[in-house]
mmCIF file of C-alpha atoms in Angstrom:
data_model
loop_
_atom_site.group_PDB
_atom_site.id
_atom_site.type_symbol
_atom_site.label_atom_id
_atom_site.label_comp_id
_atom_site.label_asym_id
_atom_site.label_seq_id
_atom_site.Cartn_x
_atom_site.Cartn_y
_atom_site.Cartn_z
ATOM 1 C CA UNK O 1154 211.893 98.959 113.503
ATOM 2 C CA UNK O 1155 212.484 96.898 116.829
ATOM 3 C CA UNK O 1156 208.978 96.913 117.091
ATOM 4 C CA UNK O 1157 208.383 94.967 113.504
ATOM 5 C CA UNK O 1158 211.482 92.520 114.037
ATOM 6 C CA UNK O 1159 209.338 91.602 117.545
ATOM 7 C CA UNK O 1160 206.209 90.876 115.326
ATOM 8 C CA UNK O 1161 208.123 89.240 112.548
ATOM 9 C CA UNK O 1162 209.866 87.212 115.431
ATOM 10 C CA UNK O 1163 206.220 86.285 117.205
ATOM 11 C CA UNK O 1164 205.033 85.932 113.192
ATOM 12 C CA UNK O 1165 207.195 82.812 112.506
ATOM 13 C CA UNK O 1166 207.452 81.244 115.828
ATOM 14 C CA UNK O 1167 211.171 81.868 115.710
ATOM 15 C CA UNK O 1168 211.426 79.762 119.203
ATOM 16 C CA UNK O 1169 209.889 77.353 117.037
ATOM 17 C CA UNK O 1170 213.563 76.343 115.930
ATOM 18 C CA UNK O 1171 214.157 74.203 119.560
ATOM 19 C CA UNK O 1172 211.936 71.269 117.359
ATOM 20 C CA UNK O 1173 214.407 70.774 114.402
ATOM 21 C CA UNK O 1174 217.733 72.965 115.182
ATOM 22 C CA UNK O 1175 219.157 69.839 117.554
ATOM 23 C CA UNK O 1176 218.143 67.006 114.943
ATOM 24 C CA UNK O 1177 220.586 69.288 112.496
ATOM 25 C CA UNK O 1178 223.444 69.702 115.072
ATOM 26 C CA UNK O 1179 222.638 65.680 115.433
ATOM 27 C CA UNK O 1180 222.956 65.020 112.009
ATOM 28 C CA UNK O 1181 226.295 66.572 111.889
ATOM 29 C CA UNK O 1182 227.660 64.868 115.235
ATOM 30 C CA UNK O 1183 226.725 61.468 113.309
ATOM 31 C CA UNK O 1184 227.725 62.342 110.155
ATOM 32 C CA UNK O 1185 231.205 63.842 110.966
ATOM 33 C CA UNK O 1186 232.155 61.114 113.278
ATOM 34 C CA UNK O 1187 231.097 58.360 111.157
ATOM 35 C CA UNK O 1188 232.351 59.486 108.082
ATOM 36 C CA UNK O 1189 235.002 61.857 109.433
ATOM 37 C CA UNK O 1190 236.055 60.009 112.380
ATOM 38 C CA UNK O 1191 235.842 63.554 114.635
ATOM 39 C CA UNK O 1192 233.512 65.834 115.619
ATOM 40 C CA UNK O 1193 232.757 68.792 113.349
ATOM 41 C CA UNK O 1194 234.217 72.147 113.390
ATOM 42 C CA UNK O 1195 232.808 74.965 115.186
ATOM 43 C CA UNK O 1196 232.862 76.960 111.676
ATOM 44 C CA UNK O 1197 230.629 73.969 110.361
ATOM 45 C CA UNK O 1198 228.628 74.489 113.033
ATOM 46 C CA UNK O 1199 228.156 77.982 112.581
ATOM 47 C CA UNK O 1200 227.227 77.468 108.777
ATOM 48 C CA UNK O 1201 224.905 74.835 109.620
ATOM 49 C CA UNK O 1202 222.875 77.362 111.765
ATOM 50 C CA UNK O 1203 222.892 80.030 109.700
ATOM 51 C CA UNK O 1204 221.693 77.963 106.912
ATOM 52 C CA UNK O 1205 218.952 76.779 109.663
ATOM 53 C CA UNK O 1206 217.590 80.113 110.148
ATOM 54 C CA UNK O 1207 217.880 81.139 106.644
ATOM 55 C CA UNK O 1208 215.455 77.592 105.736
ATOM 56 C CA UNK O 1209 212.812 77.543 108.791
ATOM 57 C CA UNK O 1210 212.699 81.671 108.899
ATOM 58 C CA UNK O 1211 212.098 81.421 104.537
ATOM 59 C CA UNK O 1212 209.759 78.164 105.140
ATOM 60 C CA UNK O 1213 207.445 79.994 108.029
ATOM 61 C CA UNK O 1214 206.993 83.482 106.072
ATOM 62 C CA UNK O 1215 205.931 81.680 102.723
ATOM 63 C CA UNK O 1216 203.252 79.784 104.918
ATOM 64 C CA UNK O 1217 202.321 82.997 106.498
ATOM 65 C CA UNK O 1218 201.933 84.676 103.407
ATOM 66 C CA UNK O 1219 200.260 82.014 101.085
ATOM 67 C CA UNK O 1220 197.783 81.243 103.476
ATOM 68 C CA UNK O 1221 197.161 84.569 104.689
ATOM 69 C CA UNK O 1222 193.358 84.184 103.091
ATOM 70 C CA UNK O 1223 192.988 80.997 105.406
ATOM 71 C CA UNK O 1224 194.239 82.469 108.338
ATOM 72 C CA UNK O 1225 191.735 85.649 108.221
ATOM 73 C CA UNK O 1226 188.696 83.280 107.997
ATOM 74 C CA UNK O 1227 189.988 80.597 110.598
ATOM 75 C CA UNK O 1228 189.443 81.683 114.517
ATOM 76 C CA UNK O 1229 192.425 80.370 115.586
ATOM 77 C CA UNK O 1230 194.753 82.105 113.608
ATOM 78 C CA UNK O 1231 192.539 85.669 112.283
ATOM 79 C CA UNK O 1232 195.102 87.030 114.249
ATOM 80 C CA UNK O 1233 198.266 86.615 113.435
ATOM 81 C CA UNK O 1234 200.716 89.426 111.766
ATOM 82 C CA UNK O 1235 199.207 89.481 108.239
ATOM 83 C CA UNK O 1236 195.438 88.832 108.974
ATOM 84 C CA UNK O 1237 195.298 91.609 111.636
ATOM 85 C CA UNK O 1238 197.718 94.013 109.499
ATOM 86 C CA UNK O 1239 200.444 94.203 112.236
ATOM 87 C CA UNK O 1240 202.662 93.468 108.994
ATOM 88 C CA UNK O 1241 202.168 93.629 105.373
ATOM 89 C CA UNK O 1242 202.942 90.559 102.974
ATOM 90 C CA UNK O 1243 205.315 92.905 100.951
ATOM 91 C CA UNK O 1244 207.246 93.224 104.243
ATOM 92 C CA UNK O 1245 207.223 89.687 104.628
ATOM 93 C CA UNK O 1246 208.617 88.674 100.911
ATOM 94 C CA UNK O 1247 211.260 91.088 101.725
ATOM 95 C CA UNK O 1248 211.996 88.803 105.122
ATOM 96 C CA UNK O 1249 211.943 85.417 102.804
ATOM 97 C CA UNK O 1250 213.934 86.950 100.275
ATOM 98 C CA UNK O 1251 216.893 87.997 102.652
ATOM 99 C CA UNK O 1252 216.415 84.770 104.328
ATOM 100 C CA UNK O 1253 216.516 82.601 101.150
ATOM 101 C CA UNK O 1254 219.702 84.628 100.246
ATOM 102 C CA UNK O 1255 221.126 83.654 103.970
ATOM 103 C CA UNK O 1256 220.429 79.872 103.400
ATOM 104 C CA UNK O 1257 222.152 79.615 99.542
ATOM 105 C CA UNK O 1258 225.366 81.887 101.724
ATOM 106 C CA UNK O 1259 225.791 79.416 104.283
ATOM 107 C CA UNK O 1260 225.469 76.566 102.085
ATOM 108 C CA UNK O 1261 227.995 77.664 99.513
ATOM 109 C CA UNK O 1262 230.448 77.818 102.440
ATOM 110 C CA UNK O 1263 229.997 74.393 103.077
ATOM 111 C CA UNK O 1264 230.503 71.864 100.267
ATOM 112 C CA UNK O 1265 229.418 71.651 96.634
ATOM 113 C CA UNK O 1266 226.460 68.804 97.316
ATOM 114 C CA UNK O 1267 225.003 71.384 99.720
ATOM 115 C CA UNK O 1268 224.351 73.420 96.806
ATOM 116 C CA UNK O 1269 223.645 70.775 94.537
ATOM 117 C CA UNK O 1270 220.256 70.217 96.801
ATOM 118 C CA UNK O 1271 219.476 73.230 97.481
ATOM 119 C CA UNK O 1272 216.727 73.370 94.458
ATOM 120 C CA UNK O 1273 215.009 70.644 95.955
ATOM 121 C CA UNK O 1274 215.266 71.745 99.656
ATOM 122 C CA UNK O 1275 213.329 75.364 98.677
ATOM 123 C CA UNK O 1276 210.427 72.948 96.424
ATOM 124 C CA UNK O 1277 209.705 71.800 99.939
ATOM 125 C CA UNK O 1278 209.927 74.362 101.691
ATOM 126 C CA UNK O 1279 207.509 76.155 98.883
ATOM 127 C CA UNK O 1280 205.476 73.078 98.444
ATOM 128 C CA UNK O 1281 203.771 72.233 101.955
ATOM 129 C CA UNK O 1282 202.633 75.277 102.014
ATOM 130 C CA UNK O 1283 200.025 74.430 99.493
ATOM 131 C CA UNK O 1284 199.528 70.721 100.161
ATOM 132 C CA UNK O 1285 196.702 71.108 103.030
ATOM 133 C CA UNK O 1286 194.500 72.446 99.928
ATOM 134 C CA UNK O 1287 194.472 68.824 97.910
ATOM 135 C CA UNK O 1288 195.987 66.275 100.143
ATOM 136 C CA UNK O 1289 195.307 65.032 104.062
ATOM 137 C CA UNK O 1290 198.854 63.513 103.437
ATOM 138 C CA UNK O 1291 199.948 67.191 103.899
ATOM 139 C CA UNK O 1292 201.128 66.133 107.844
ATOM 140 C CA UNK O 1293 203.660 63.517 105.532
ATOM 141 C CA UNK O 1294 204.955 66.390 103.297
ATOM 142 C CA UNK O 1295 205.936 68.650 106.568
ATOM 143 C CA UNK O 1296 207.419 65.957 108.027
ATOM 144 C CA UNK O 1297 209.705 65.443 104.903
ATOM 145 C CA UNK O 1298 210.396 68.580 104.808
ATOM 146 C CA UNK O 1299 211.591 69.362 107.778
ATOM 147 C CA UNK O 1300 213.290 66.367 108.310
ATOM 148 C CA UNK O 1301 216.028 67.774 105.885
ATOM 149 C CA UNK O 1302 217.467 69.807 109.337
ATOM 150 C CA UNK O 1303 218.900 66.451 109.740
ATOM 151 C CA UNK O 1304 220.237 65.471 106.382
ATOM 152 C CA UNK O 1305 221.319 68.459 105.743
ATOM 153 C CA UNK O 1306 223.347 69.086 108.744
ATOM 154 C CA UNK O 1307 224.808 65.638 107.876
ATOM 155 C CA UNK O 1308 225.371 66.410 103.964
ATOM 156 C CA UNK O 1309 226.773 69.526 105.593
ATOM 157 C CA UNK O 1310 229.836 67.784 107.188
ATOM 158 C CA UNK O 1311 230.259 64.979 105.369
ATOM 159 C CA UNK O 1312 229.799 65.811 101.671
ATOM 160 C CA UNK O 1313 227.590 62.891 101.134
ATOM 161 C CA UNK O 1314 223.867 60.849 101.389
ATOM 162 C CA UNK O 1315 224.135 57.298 102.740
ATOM 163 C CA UNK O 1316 221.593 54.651 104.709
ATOM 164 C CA UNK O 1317 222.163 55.949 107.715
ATOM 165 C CA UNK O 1318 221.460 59.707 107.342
ATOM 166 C CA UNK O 1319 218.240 58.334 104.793
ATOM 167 C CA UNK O 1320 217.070 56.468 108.103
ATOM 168 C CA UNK O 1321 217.676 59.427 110.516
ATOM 169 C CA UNK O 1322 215.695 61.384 108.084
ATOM 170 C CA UNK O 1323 212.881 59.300 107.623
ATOM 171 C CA UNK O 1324 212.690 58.509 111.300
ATOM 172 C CA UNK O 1325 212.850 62.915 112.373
ATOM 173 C CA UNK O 1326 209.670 62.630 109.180
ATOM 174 C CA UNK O 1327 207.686 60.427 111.332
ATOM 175 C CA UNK O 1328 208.107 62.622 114.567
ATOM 176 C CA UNK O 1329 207.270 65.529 112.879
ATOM 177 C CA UNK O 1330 204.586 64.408 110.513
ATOM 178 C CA UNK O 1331 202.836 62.623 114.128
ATOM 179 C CA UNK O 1332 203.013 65.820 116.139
ATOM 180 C CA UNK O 1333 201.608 67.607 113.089
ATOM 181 C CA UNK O 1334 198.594 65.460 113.362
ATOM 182 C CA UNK O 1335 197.778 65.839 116.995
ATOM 183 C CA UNK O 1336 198.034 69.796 116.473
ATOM 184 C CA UNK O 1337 196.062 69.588 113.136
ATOM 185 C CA UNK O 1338 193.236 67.954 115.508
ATOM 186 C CA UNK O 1339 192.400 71.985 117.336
ATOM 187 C CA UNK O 1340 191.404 72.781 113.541
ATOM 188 C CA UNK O 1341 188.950 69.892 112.766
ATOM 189 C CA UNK O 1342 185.873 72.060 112.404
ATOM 190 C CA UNK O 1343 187.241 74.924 110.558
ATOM 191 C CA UNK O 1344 189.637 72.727 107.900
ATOM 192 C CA UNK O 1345 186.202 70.799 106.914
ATOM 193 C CA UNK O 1346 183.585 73.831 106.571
ATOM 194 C CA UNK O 1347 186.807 75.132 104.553
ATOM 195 C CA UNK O 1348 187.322 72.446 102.666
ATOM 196 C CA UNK O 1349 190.853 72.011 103.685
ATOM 197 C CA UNK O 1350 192.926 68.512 104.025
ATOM 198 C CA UNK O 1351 194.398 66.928 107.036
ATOM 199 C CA UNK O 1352 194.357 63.612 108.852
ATOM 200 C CA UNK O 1353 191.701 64.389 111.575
ATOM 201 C CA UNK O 1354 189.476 65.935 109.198
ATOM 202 C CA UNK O 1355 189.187 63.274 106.851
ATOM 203 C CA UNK O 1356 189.289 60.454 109.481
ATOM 204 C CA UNK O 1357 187.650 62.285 112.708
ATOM 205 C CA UNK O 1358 190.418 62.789 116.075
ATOM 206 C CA UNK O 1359 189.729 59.068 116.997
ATOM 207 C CA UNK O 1360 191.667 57.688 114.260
ATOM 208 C CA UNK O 1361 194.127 60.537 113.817
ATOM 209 C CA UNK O 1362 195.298 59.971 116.840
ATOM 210 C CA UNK O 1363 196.099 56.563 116.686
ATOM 211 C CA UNK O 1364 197.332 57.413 112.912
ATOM 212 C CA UNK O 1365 199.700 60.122 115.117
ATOM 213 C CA UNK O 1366 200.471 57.064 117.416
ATOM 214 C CA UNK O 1367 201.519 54.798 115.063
ATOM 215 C CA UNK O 1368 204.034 57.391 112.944
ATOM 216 C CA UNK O 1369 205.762 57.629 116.794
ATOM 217 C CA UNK O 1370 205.930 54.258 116.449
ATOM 218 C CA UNK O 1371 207.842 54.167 112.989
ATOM 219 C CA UNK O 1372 209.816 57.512 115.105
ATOM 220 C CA UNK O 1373 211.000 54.808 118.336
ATOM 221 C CA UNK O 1374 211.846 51.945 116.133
ATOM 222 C CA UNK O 1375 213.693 54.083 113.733
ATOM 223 C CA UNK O 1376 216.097 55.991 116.462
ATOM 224 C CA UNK O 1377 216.462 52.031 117.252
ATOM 225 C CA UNK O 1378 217.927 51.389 114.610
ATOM 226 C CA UNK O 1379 219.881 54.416 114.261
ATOM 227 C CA UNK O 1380 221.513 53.061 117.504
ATOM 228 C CA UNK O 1381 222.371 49.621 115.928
ATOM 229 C CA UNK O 1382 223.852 50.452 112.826
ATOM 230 C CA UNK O 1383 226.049 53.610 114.572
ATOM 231 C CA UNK O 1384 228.457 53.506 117.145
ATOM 232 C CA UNK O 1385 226.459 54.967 119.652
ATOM 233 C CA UNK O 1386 226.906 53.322 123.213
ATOM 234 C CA UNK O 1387 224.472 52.984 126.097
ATOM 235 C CA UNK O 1388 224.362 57.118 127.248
ATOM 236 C CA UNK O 1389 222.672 57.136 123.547
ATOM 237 C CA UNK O 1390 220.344 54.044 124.644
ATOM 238 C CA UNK O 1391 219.799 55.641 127.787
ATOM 239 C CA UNK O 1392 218.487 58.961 125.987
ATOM 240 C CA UNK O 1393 216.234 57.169 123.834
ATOM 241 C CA UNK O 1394 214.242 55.209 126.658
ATOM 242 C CA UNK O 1395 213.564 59.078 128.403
ATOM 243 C CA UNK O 1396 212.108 59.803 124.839
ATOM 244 C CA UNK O 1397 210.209 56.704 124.087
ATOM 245 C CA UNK O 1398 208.712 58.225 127.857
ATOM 246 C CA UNK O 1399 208.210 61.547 126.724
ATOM 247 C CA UNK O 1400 206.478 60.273 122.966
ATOM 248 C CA UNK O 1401 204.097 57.928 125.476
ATOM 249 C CA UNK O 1402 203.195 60.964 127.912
ATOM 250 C CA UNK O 1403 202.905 63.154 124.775
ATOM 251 C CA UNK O 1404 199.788 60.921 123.763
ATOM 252 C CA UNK O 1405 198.647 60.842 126.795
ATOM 253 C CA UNK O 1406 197.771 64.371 127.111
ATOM 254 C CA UNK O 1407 195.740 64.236 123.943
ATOM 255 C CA UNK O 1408 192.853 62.412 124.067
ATOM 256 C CA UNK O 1409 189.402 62.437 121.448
ATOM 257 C CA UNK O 1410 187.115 63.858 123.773
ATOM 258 C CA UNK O 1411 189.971 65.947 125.636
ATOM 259 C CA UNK O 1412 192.254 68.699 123.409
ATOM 260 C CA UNK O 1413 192.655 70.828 126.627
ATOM 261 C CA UNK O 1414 196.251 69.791 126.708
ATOM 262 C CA UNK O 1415 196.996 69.773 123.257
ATOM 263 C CA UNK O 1416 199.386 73.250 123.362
ATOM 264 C CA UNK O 1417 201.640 70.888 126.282
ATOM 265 C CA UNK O 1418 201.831 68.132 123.895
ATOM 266 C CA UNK O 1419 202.840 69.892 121.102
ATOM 267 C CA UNK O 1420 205.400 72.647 122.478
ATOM 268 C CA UNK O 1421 206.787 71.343 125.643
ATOM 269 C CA UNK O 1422 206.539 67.161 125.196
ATOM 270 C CA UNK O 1423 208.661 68.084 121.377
ATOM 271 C CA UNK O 1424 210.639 70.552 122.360
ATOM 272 C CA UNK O 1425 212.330 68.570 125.565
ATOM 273 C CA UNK O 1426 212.243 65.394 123.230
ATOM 274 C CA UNK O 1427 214.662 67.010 120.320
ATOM 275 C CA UNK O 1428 217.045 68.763 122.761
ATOM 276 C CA UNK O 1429 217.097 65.567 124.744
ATOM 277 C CA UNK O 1430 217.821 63.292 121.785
ATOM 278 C CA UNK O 1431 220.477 65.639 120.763
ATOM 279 C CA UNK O 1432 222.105 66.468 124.095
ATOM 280 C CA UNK O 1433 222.403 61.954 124.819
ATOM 281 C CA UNK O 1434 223.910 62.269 121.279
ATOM 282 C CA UNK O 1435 226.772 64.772 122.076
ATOM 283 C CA UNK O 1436 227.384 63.748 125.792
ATOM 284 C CA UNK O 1437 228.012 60.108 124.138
ATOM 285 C CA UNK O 1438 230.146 61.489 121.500
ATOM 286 C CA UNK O 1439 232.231 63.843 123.879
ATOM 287 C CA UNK O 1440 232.514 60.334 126.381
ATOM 288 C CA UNK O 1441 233.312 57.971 123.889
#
């Protein structure tokens, strides 16, 4: 049993959850102590992780198992859990089942809009699976989608869907959808001989990079804003100007004739960058 929870585990990329766990806890810092005037409770934040793992956990086994035909033909990924029958795809609907059941528990302990949007949070998550199969704007959808970490840790706390969380969302879209373009580049070859969508295959590396460069773009000027329109003080500020470093380094690991540091980019530059963000966030709050 341990044995299949470890393969599961390695199956969805559980560590995976560093990239969009601190934009939720972020959301609800903002939300709760701009609407609230005080930092959330420790039983909100407990709900709002739960209903993390229930969403990402749910999201990453659907992909798994609807493109489990993909995976088998594509090098990169023949073998992962499914492909190389470490794990069945009944096994696997059994995980996304549990975990779907997990998310719609957490949320109903949090507030009535929570549940409200939780039809149109699992269309996402359902969704992007398929969208690399019609669309190269498929990078977009992800980013969407799991940009909702951070409106929905902020609908968790505050009951509610302003300006402000609609910025911090689109702005966590951008970072995602540009990261997802730089690691969509390793794939170039196979997604075209497939006839599969993304940014690099219909415009070559060249141009998805810069594409990926100019979505970090729309990321730094909307955490900008963010600190304009918030209360957020200079230990925010100072946070964002290590990130705006870490989004510039990021691309310049990655270059069109050079993927060789392409894994750095994607895992390490992102995963510093969200806990970063978030940790400037909270020491602010917890100062101010």
């Amino acid at each position: 049993m341990w044995n299949k929870i470890k393969i599961f585990l390695e199956m969805i990329k559980f560590e995976h959850t560093v990239f969009a766990l601190p934009f939720a806890y972020m959301g609800a810092l903002l939300g709760s102590m701009m609407v609230n005037g005080h930092l959330p409770s420790w039983g909100q934040i407990g709900w709002v992780t739960l209903a993390m793992v229930g969403a990402r956990t749910a999201a990453m086994s659907l992909n798994r198992v609807i493109d489990k035909a993909i995976d088998a033909r594509n090098p990169r990924t023949r073998n992962r859990a499914i492909p190389a029958g470490l794990i069945s795809s009944a096994e696997v609907i059994l995980f996304i089942a549990v975990s779907f059941a997990l998310l719609f528990w957490a949320s109903s302990q949090l507030n009535s809009l929570c549940v409200k949007l939780l039809p149109i949070a699992v269309f996402f998550l359902v969704f992007y699976s398929y969208t690399k199969r019609f669309t190269w704007l498929c990078h977009i959808i992800l980013g969407l989608t799991i940009a909702l970490a951070p409106l929905g840790g902020w609908v968790a706390v505050t009951g509610r869907i302003d300006w402000t969380s609609m910025i911090f969302y689109l702005t966590v879209a951008c970072w995602t959808a540009g990261f997802d373009v730089i690691y969509a580049c390793q794939d170039i070859e196979y997604d075209r001989s497939a006839g599969l969508h993304s940014i690099p295959a219909r415009f070559g590396i060249a141009k998805a990079l810069l594409i990926s460069r100019g979505l970090h773009v729309l990321t730094a000027i909307g955490f900008a804003t963010l600190y304009m329109i918030t209360d957020l003080s200079w230990v925010f500020f100072a946070g964002l100007i290590i990130a705006y470093v870490i989004l510039y380094y990021e691309h310049h690991l990655v270059k069109p004739h050079d993927l060789s540091k392409l894994n750095t980019a994607f895992f390490t530059m992102n995963g510093i960058l969200s806990m970063l963000v978030f940790a400037f966030t909270l020491f602010d709050m917890v100062v101010h």
